[in-house]
Amino acid sequence: MSAPDNTLAGELFAPGVGAQAGPPTTPADATGVTPGAHSHGGPAPTGSPAERFTSTDPDAFGVPTGREETWRFTPMKRMRALLDGAASEAQLSWTTDLPEGVELTSVEADDPLLKGLPEPADRLAALTRQRSDGATVVRVAAEAQLDRPVTLGLSGNGSQDVVWGQLVVEVGAFAKATIVLDHSGLARYSGGVAVLVGDGASVTLVSVQDWAPGAIHGGQYDAVVGRDATFKQVVVTLGGDLVRLVSNVQYSGPGGSAELFGVYFADETQHQEHRLWVDHSVPNCRSNVKYKGALQGEDARTVWIGDVRIRPAATGTETYELNRNLVLTDGARADSVPNLEIETGEIVGAGHASATGRFDDEQLFYLCSRGIDAETARRLVVRGFFADVVQEIGLPELQDRLMRTIETRLGALPGLEEQPVEVSA
């Protein structure tokens, strides 16, 4: 995908545009922060597109119109089902598999644990925090070495009421754990997930969005990475009509490492949007982002926004973000916007890359020249495209299931096998 043109750059950097400007319906003060709200620590906003306004008050954000930077790619007509959703008693059905050393409990809305979580970054996340009326909490004991993943299956039953949910994962110091969130069924779901990684701990969070057609899912995922701790997040988005996930990472001590991986596959009329924010504010931390997506069918749409900020105190930072998109048919559209802001020259390295294109014709020709039919060749190319990210899950049964789903989706679109294989002379 080509770099943004001057018009887009002007929109991103224009005064008063972006999350740092506060709600569009509420004037910001001289610091760029809405009166009565705050930006969850750090220096005053600078006007960069990577700046972040946060608040637990939904009204502090105003009602989004779709013209705001944080909402301009989102299909607002479909998103209104969540943004305009009332408080409700609707719930998802839960199934759990909890290894020894794991506690599943709940806390009330006024619990100190919730008051210490990272704040919501948009109106929907603030509504979720307010209307969840507490949270479900997964606690992993300090120094625990789990013998299998913590698995939470969350399934919708088709209710038209919005399900509001908040999940907190607390992992004690020097523990090692894998948490799997497996979403399925039909629902209108707005959920928050906060992962608190203790010092020296190692945590993998896998979130699968395998919703039924018609489902709508909006969510904010927050990770707070402790001193010398390791956090890996793998997001797999395959199902649903509209999925919009915002993933945020911050560090509470030096030496932390965060890896954010993602796989998404959008079919006809699906909208899948992934927004990432990595805030390097302490020294000697590392982050790596790799998201890959494929699209097929009329009006399939994906959006990936990657924001990384290296603050002045974050010396010794090493960071890189990569997004690649594979467009399989005409009528599909992928938007990819990486942003990197560096406020200190004393870093190990920083960079980003983004590319969107069609099949590699040379790969297809090579396979076809060896007797493999075009449709099978395309499946092999797509499998290879996703393989390095899917294997980061580290759970063979789940990996195989997801790849089977992708291959089934590839064969479900009439005419895919008729797409021409073009080979340069």
Short mmCIF file of C-alpha atoms in Angstrom, two decimals:
data_model
loop_
_atom_site.label_atom_id
_atom_site.label_comp_id
_atom_site.label_asym_id
_atom_site.label_seq_id
_atom_site.Cartn_x
_atom_site.Cartn_y
_atom_site.Cartn_z
CA MET A 1 0.00 0.00 0.00
CA SER A 2 1.41 3.38 -0.90
CA ALA A 3 2.25 5.95 1.73
CA PRO A 4 -0.51 8.39 2.79
CA ASP A 5 -0.81 11.40 0.54
CA ASN A 6 -0.44 14.97 1.66
CA THR A 7 -4.17 15.29 2.28
CA LEU A 8 -4.16 12.39 4.73
CA ALA A 9 -1.02 13.68 6.42
CA GLY A 10 -2.69 17.06 6.77
CA GLU A 11 -5.71 15.46 8.41
CA LEU A 12 -3.57 13.48 10.85
CA PHE A 13 -1.43 16.40 11.96
CA ALA A 14 -3.90 19.29 11.69
CA PRO A 15 -4.41 21.28 14.90
CA GLY A 16 -7.34 19.98 16.92
CA VAL A 17 -7.52 16.66 15.04
CA GLY A 18 -6.97 13.32 16.74
CA ALA A 19 -7.57 11.82 20.14
CA GLN A 20 -5.32 14.39 21.81
CA ALA A 21 -7.81 17.14 20.99
CA GLY A 22 -10.40 15.69 23.35
CA PRO A 23 -14.04 15.18 22.47
CA PRO A 24 -15.10 17.02 19.32
CA THR A 25 -18.15 18.39 21.11
CA THR A 26 -16.21 19.59 24.17
CA PRO A 27 -13.61 22.36 23.96
CA ALA A 28 -10.15 21.40 25.14
CA ASP A 29 -8.06 23.63 27.32
CA ALA A 30 -4.58 24.93 26.48
CA THR A 31 -2.96 21.57 27.23
CA GLY A 32 -5.16 19.78 24.73
CA VAL A 33 -6.96 17.80 27.43
CA THR A 34 -10.67 18.17 28.04
CA PRO A 35 -11.44 19.97 31.32
CA GLY A 36 -12.34 17.46 34.01
CA ALA A 37 -10.50 14.60 32.29
CA HIS A 38 -6.89 13.55 32.06
CA SER A 39 -4.51 11.61 29.88
CA HIS A 40 -3.51 8.93 32.42
CA GLY A 41 -0.13 10.32 33.27
CA GLY A 42 2.77 11.41 31.12
CA PRO A 43 3.51 14.84 29.72
CA ALA A 44 0.87 17.13 28.30
CA PRO A 45 -0.33 16.15 24.81
CA THR A 46 1.88 17.38 22.02
CA GLY A 47 -0.54 17.33 19.09
CA SER A 48 0.87 14.13 17.61
CA PRO A 49 -1.48 11.46 16.26
CA ALA A 50 0.04 9.04 18.76
CA GLU A 51 -1.18 11.07 21.76
CA ARG A 52 -3.93 9.42 23.75
CA PHE A 53 -6.87 10.91 25.66
CA THR A 54 -8.40 8.63 28.31
CA SER A 55 -11.23 8.90 30.80
CA THR A 56 -13.64 6.70 32.74
CA ASP A 57 -16.46 9.15 31.95
CA PRO A 58 -18.21 8.36 28.65
CA ASP A 59 -19.44 11.94 28.32
CA ALA A 60 -15.85 13.21 28.37
CA PHE A 61 -15.46 11.80 24.86
CA GLY A 62 -18.65 13.21 23.41
CA VAL A 63 -20.76 11.22 20.98
CA PRO A 64 -18.65 10.11 17.99
CA THR A 65 -19.86 11.11 14.55
CA GLY A 66 -17.33 9.20 12.43
CA ARG A 67 -15.31 12.32 11.59
CA GLU A 68 -12.94 11.85 14.55
CA GLU A 69 -9.55 10.28 13.86
CA THR A 70 -10.27 7.34 16.17
CA TRP A 71 -13.58 6.57 14.43
CA ARG A 72 -13.11 7.68 10.82
CA PHE A 73 -12.61 4.16 9.46
CA THR A 74 -15.43 2.57 11.47
CA PRO A 75 -18.87 1.97 9.88
CA MET A 76 -20.83 4.08 12.35
CA LYS A 77 -24.27 2.83 11.32
CA ARG A 78 -23.32 -0.67 12.42
CA MET A 79 -21.36 0.53 15.45
CA ARG A 80 -24.43 2.42 16.75
CA ALA A 81 -25.82 -0.92 17.92
CA LEU A 82 -23.15 -0.78 20.65
CA LEU A 83 -22.70 2.96 21.12
CA ASP A 84 -26.45 3.48 21.55
CA GLY A 85 -26.97 0.27 23.51
CA ALA A 86 -28.62 0.59 26.90
CA ALA A 87 -27.50 -1.03 30.13
CA SER A 88 -28.72 -4.60 30.18
CA GLU A 89 -28.64 -7.87 32.10
CA ALA A 90 -27.69 -9.85 28.99
CA GLN A 91 -24.76 -12.22 29.42
CA LEU A 92 -22.58 -14.46 27.31
CA SER A 93 -22.52 -18.16 28.12
CA TRP A 94 -19.21 -19.15 29.72
CA THR A 95 -17.27 -22.39 29.73
CA THR A 96 -14.04 -22.60 31.68
CA ASP A 97 -11.00 -24.82 32.03
CA LEU A 98 -8.91 -23.70 34.99
CA PRO A 99 -5.60 -25.39 35.84
CA GLU A 100 -4.41 -25.71 39.41
CA GLY A 101 -3.08 -22.39 40.68
CA VAL A 102 -5.80 -20.32 38.97
CA GLU A 103 -8.72 -18.61 40.71
CA LEU A 104 -11.84 -17.33 38.94
CA THR A 105 -13.78 -14.75 40.93
CA SER A 106 -15.62 -11.44 40.54
CA VAL A 107 -15.39 -7.96 42.04
CA GLU A 108 -17.88 -5.12 42.42
CA ALA A 109 -17.69 -1.85 40.49
CA ASP A 110 -16.15 0.03 43.45
CA ASP A 111 -13.34 -2.47 43.98
CA PRO A 112 -9.87 -0.84 44.19
CA LEU A 113 -8.61 -3.27 41.54
CA LEU A 114 -10.81 -1.64 38.88
CA LYS A 115 -9.85 1.86 39.93
CA GLY A 116 -6.21 1.05 39.19
CA LEU A 117 -6.75 -0.28 35.67
CA PRO A 118 -5.68 1.67 32.56
CA GLU A 119 -8.45 4.05 31.59
CA PRO A 120 -10.77 3.72 28.58
CA ALA A 121 -9.45 5.26 25.35
CA ASP A 122 -12.80 5.94 23.66
CA ARG A 123 -16.48 6.36 24.46
CA LEU A 124 -17.37 2.71 23.88
CA ALA A 125 -14.68 1.49 26.28
CA ALA A 126 -15.85 4.00 28.90
CA LEU A 127 -19.46 2.82 28.51
CA THR A 128 -18.24 -0.75 28.94
CA ARG A 129 -16.38 0.06 32.15
CA GLN A 130 -19.42 1.92 33.49
CA ARG A 131 -22.09 -0.63 32.53
CA SER A 132 -20.23 -3.83 33.35
CA ASP A 133 -20.99 -3.21 37.05
CA GLY A 134 -17.81 -4.91 38.19
CA ALA A 135 -15.56 -7.48 36.58
CA THR A 136 -14.70 -11.14 36.30
CA VAL A 137 -11.18 -11.73 37.60
CA VAL A 138 -8.73 -14.51 36.70
CA ARG A 139 -5.91 -14.73 39.22
CA VAL A 140 -2.74 -16.73 38.62
CA ALA A 141 -0.70 -17.25 41.77
CA ALA A 142 2.84 -15.93 42.00
CA GLU A 143 5.47 -18.37 40.70
CA ALA A 144 2.77 -20.70 39.32
CA GLN A 145 3.77 -22.84 36.33
CA LEU A 146 0.46 -23.90 34.76
CA ASP A 147 0.27 -27.36 33.20
CA ARG A 148 -2.21 -26.22 30.53
CA PRO A 149 -3.80 -23.00 29.28
CA VAL A 150 -6.58 -21.16 31.10
CA THR A 151 -9.44 -21.45 28.60
CA LEU A 152 -12.54 -19.24 28.70
CA GLY A 153 -15.20 -19.92 26.08
CA LEU A 154 -17.59 -16.99 25.64
CA SER A 155 -20.63 -17.68 23.47
CA GLY A 156 -23.53 -15.44 22.41
CA ASN A 157 -27.13 -16.68 22.33
CA GLY A 158 -28.48 -14.23 19.76
CA SER A 159 -29.88 -11.62 22.16
CA GLN A 160 -30.43 -8.17 20.65
CA ASP A 161 -29.43 -6.51 23.93
CA VAL A 162 -25.82 -5.40 24.25
CA VAL A 163 -23.70 -7.57 26.53
CA TRP A 164 -21.31 -5.45 28.61
CA GLY A 165 -18.33 -7.25 30.12
CA GLN A 166 -15.06 -6.56 31.92
CA LEU A 167 -12.35 -9.19 32.46
CA VAL A 168 -9.21 -8.69 34.53
CA VAL A 169 -6.31 -11.13 34.41
CA GLU A 170 -3.85 -10.82 37.31
CA VAL A 171 -0.65 -12.82 36.97
CA GLY A 172 1.63 -12.92 39.98
CA ALA A 173 5.37 -12.34 39.95
CA PHE A 174 7.48 -14.97 38.16
CA ALA A 175 4.43 -16.99 37.10
CA LYS A 176 4.02 -18.45 33.62
CA ALA A 177 0.56 -18.66 32.06
CA THR A 178 -1.37 -18.85 28.79
CA ILE A 179 -4.91 -17.46 28.68
CA VAL A 180 -7.28 -18.30 25.80
CA LEU A 181 -10.45 -16.28 25.16
CA ASP A 182 -12.58 -18.06 22.57
CA HIS A 183 -15.55 -15.98 21.31
CA SER A 184 -18.32 -17.66 19.31
CA GLY A 185 -22.07 -17.55 18.68
CA LEU A 186 -24.22 -14.52 17.91
CA ALA A 187 -24.08 -11.44 20.14
CA ARG A 188 -23.74 -7.71 20.41
CA TYR A 189 -20.78 -7.58 22.75
CA SER A 190 -18.69 -4.76 24.18
CA GLY A 191 -15.91 -6.09 26.38
CA GLY A 192 -12.87 -4.83 28.19
CA VAL A 193 -9.87 -7.03 28.99
CA ALA A 194 -7.02 -5.92 31.28
CA VAL A 195 -3.94 -8.07 31.81
CA LEU A 196 -1.69 -7.18 34.74
CA VAL A 197 1.66 -8.92 34.33
CA GLY A 198 3.69 -9.19 37.54
CA ASP A 199 7.43 -8.61 37.71
CA GLY A 200 9.35 -11.39 36.00
CA ALA A 201 6.17 -13.15 34.84
CA SER A 202 5.55 -14.56 31.36
CA VAL A 203 2.01 -14.32 29.95
CA THR A 204 0.46 -15.24 26.60
CA LEU A 205 -3.06 -14.00 25.86
CA VAL A 206 -4.83 -15.56 22.87
CA SER A 207 -8.11 -13.95 21.79
CA VAL A 208 -10.13 -15.69 19.08
CA GLN A 209 -13.08 -13.91 17.43
CA ASP A 210 -14.89 -16.76 15.64
CA TRP A 211 -18.35 -15.20 15.88
CA ALA A 212 -21.36 -16.23 13.86
CA PRO A 213 -22.49 -14.01 10.95
CA GLY A 214 -24.23 -10.88 12.22
CA ALA A 215 -22.30 -10.57 15.48
CA ILE A 216 -20.87 -7.19 16.55
CA HIS A 217 -17.89 -6.98 18.91
CA GLY A 218 -16.10 -3.93 20.24
CA GLY A 219 -13.36 -4.17 22.83
CA GLN A 220 -10.40 -2.56 24.56
CA TYR A 221 -7.48 -4.80 25.56
CA ASP A 222 -4.97 -3.36 28.04
CA ALA A 223 -1.71 -4.86 29.22
CA VAL A 224 0.48 -3.49 32.02
CA VAL A 225 3.88 -5.20 31.82
CA GLY A 226 5.98 -5.38 34.98
CA ARG A 227 9.73 -5.20 35.46
CA ASP A 228 11.56 -7.83 33.37
CA ALA A 229 8.20 -9.38 32.47
CA THR A 230 7.15 -10.82 29.11
CA PHE A 231 3.74 -10.39 27.51
CA LYS A 232 2.56 -11.91 24.26
CA GLN A 233 -0.87 -11.26 22.72
CA VAL A 234 -2.20 -13.15 19.72
CA VAL A 235 -5.47 -11.86 18.23
CA VAL A 236 -7.29 -13.98 15.64
CA THR A 237 -10.35 -12.37 14.01
CA LEU A 238 -12.34 -14.49 11.58
CA GLY A 239 -16.08 -14.19 12.25
CA GLY A 240 -18.74 -11.59 12.96
CA ASP A 241 -20.18 -8.73 10.96
CA LEU A 242 -18.20 -5.98 12.71
CA VAL A 243 -15.21 -6.46 15.02
CA ARG A 244 -13.29 -3.45 16.37
CA LEU A 245 -10.52 -4.14 18.90
CA VAL A 246 -8.20 -1.60 20.53
CA SER A 247 -5.04 -3.08 22.13
CA ASN A 248 -2.92 -0.95 24.47
CA VAL A 249 0.39 -1.75 26.17
CA GLN A 250 2.21 0.15 28.88
CA TYR A 251 5.19 -0.75 31.07
CA SER A 252 5.38 -0.40 34.86
CA GLY A 253 9.09 -1.13 35.12
CA PRO A 254 12.26 -1.45 33.03
CA GLY A 255 13.18 -4.60 31.14
CA GLY A 256 9.65 -5.47 30.00
CA SER A 257 8.90 -7.09 26.66
CA ALA A 258 5.64 -7.08 24.68
CA GLU A 259 4.83 -8.92 21.47
CA LEU A 260 1.54 -8.29 19.68
CA PHE A 261 0.57 -10.68 16.90
CA GLY A 262 -2.60 -10.74 14.84
CA VAL A 263 -4.32 -12.70 12.09
CA TYR A 264 -7.55 -11.58 10.44
CA PHE A 265 -9.60 -12.78 7.48
CA ALA A 266 -12.45 -10.63 6.20
CA ASP A 267 -15.11 -11.98 3.87
CA GLU A 268 -17.93 -10.26 1.99
CA THR A 269 -19.36 -7.26 3.93
CA GLN A 270 -17.24 -7.96 7.04
CA HIS A 271 -15.48 -5.06 8.75
CA GLN A 272 -12.49 -5.92 10.96
CA GLU A 273 -10.59 -3.13 12.68
CA HIS A 274 -7.53 -3.48 14.91
CA ARG A 275 -5.95 -0.49 16.64
CA LEU A 276 -2.76 -0.75 18.67
CA TRP A 277 -1.06 1.65 21.04
CA VAL A 278 2.31 0.84 22.64
CA ASP A 279 3.48 3.43 25.17
CA HIS A 280 7.20 3.24 25.95
CA SER A 281 7.66 5.44 29.02
CA VAL A 282 10.35 3.58 31.00
CA PRO A 283 13.90 2.53 30.02
CA ASN A 284 15.12 -0.66 28.38
CA CYS A 285 11.83 -2.14 27.20
CA ARG A 286 11.04 -3.94 23.97
CA SER A 287 7.99 -4.28 21.73
CA ASN A 288 7.33 -6.15 18.52
CA VAL A 289 4.10 -6.00 16.49
CA LYS A 290 3.21 -8.27 13.58
CA TYR A 291 -0.30 -8.40 12.08
CA LYS A 292 -1.31 -10.14 8.88
CA GLY A 293 -4.69 -10.05 7.14
CA ALA A 294 -6.43 -11.41 4.08
CA LEU A 295 -9.58 -10.15 2.38
CA GLN A 296 -11.95 -11.58 -0.18
CA GLY A 297 -15.36 -10.65 -1.52
CA GLU A 298 -17.31 -7.50 -2.25
CA ASP A 299 -17.10 -4.85 0.48
CA ALA A 300 -14.75 -6.84 2.70
CA ARG A 301 -12.90 -4.23 4.78
CA THR A 302 -9.99 -4.33 7.21
CA VAL A 303 -8.34 -1.52 9.14
CA TRP A 304 -5.05 -1.69 11.02
CA ILE A 305 -3.71 1.29 12.99
CA GLY A 306 -0.40 0.90 14.81
CA ASP A 307 0.77 3.67 17.17
CA VAL A 308 4.07 3.44 19.06
CA ARG A 309 5.35 6.25 21.24
CA ILE A 310 8.82 6.40 22.79
CA ARG A 311 8.79 9.04 25.52
CA PRO A 312 11.90 10.99 26.59
CA ALA A 313 12.57 8.74 29.61
CA ALA A 314 12.35 5.53 27.56
CA THR A 315 16.04 5.21 26.75
CA GLY A 316 17.24 1.84 25.48
CA THR A 317 13.92 1.07 23.76
CA GLU A 318 13.74 -1.44 20.92
CA THR A 319 10.55 -1.55 18.85
CA TYR A 320 9.25 -2.62 15.46
CA GLU A 321 5.78 -2.97 13.94
CA LEU A 322 4.75 -4.75 10.75
CA ASN A 323 1.41 -5.06 8.96
CA ARG A 324 0.84 -7.01 5.74
CA ASN A 325 -2.43 -7.51 3.87
CA LEU A 326 -3.27 -9.96 1.11
CA VAL A 327 -6.18 -8.91 -1.14
CA LEU A 328 -7.63 -12.02 -2.77
CA THR A 329 -10.41 -10.56 -4.94
CA ASP A 330 -11.67 -7.30 -6.37
CA GLY A 331 -14.04 -5.27 -4.19
CA ALA A 332 -12.05 -5.71 -0.95
CA ARG A 333 -10.21 -2.87 0.78
CA ALA A 334 -7.44 -2.80 3.42
CA ASP A 335 -6.32 0.34 5.25
CA SER A 336 -3.01 0.29 7.10
CA VAL A 337 -1.61 3.26 9.05
CA PRO A 338 1.58 2.81 11.12
CA ASN A 339 2.66 5.70 13.35
CA LEU A 340 5.94 5.97 15.27
CA GLU A 341 6.90 8.88 17.52
CA ILE A 342 10.38 9.00 19.03
CA GLU A 343 11.19 11.57 21.73
CA THR A 344 14.70 10.40 22.62
CA GLY A 345 17.69 9.52 20.47
CA GLU A 346 19.08 7.04 23.02
CA ILE A 347 17.32 3.92 21.73
CA VAL A 348 18.41 0.52 20.42
CA GLY A 349 16.20 0.72 17.35
CA ALA A 350 12.75 1.57 16.03
CA GLY A 351 10.92 1.05 12.77
CA HIS A 352 7.73 0.07 11.01
CA ALA A 353 6.58 -1.40 7.71
CA SER A 354 3.26 -1.82 5.94
CA ALA A 355 2.33 -3.48 2.65
CA THR A 356 -0.89 -4.43 0.86
CA GLY A 357 -1.01 -6.44 -2.35
CA ARG A 358 -2.36 -9.41 -4.26
CA PHE A 359 -1.01 -12.94 -4.56
CA ASP A 360 2.64 -13.41 -5.40
CA ASP A 361 2.23 -14.48 -9.02
CA GLU A 362 5.66 -16.09 -9.13
CA GLN A 363 4.76 -18.36 -6.20
CA LEU A 364 1.48 -19.33 -7.88
CA PHE A 365 3.19 -20.00 -11.20
CA TYR A 366 5.85 -22.12 -9.50
CA LEU A 367 3.20 -24.29 -7.82
CA CYS A 368 1.01 -24.56 -10.92
CA SER A 369 4.00 -25.50 -13.06
CA ARG A 370 4.46 -28.52 -10.81
CA GLY A 371 0.99 -29.89 -11.38
CA ILE A 372 -0.90 -28.17 -8.56
CA ASP A 373 -4.22 -26.67 -9.61
CA ALA A 374 -4.71 -22.92 -9.17
CA GLU A 375 -7.20 -23.14 -6.29
CA THR A 376 -4.98 -25.48 -4.26
CA ALA A 377 -1.99 -23.27 -5.02
CA ARG A 378 -3.81 -20.25 -3.64
CA ARG A 379 -4.69 -22.15 -0.46
CA LEU A 380 -1.03 -23.10 0.00
CA VAL A 381 0.09 -19.50 -0.50
CA VAL A 382 -2.44 -18.22 2.06
CA ARG A 383 -1.45 -20.93 4.55
CA GLY A 384 2.19 -19.92 4.15
CA PHE A 385 1.28 -16.24 4.49
CA PHE A 386 -0.35 -16.81 7.89
CA ALA A 387 1.83 -19.64 9.22
CA ASP A 388 4.51 -17.63 11.03
CA VAL A 389 1.91 -15.66 13.00
CA VAL A 390 -0.48 -18.53 13.77
CA GLN A 391 2.37 -20.63 15.19
CA GLU A 392 2.93 -17.92 17.82
CA ILE A 393 -0.20 -19.24 19.55
CA GLY A 394 1.82 -22.25 20.64
CA LEU A 395 -1.24 -24.54 20.94
CA PRO A 396 -1.27 -27.04 18.03
CA GLU A 397 -4.93 -28.05 18.33
CA LEU A 398 -6.12 -24.45 18.27
CA GLN A 399 -3.71 -23.57 15.46
CA ASP A 400 -5.02 -26.43 13.31
CA ARG A 401 -8.62 -25.44 13.98
CA LEU A 402 -8.04 -21.86 12.94
CA MET A 403 -6.19 -22.81 9.76
CA ARG A 404 -9.03 -25.19 8.83
CA THR A 405 -11.49 -22.32 9.30
CA ILE A 406 -9.44 -20.06 7.04
CA GLU A 407 -9.17 -22.74 4.35
CA THR A 408 -12.92 -23.38 4.52
CA ARG A 409 -13.55 -19.68 4.08
CA LEU A 410 -11.21 -19.62 1.08
CA GLY A 411 -13.26 -22.31 -0.65
CA ALA A 412 -16.61 -20.72 0.16
CA LEU A 413 -16.35 -17.78 -2.23
CA PRO A 414 -17.57 -18.63 -5.74
CA GLY A 415 -15.14 -17.69 -8.46
CA LEU A 416 -11.98 -17.58 -6.34
CA GLU A 417 -10.46 -20.31 -8.44
CA GLU A 418 -11.19 -18.20 -11.54
CA GLN A 419 -8.94 -15.36 -10.45
CA PRO A 420 -6.18 -15.15 -13.09
CA VAL A 421 -2.59 -16.10 -12.44
CA GLU A 422 -0.43 -13.43 -14.03
CA VAL A 423 3.22 -14.13 -14.72
CA SER A 424 5.67 -11.54 -15.96
CA ALA A 425 7.76 -12.45 -19.00
#
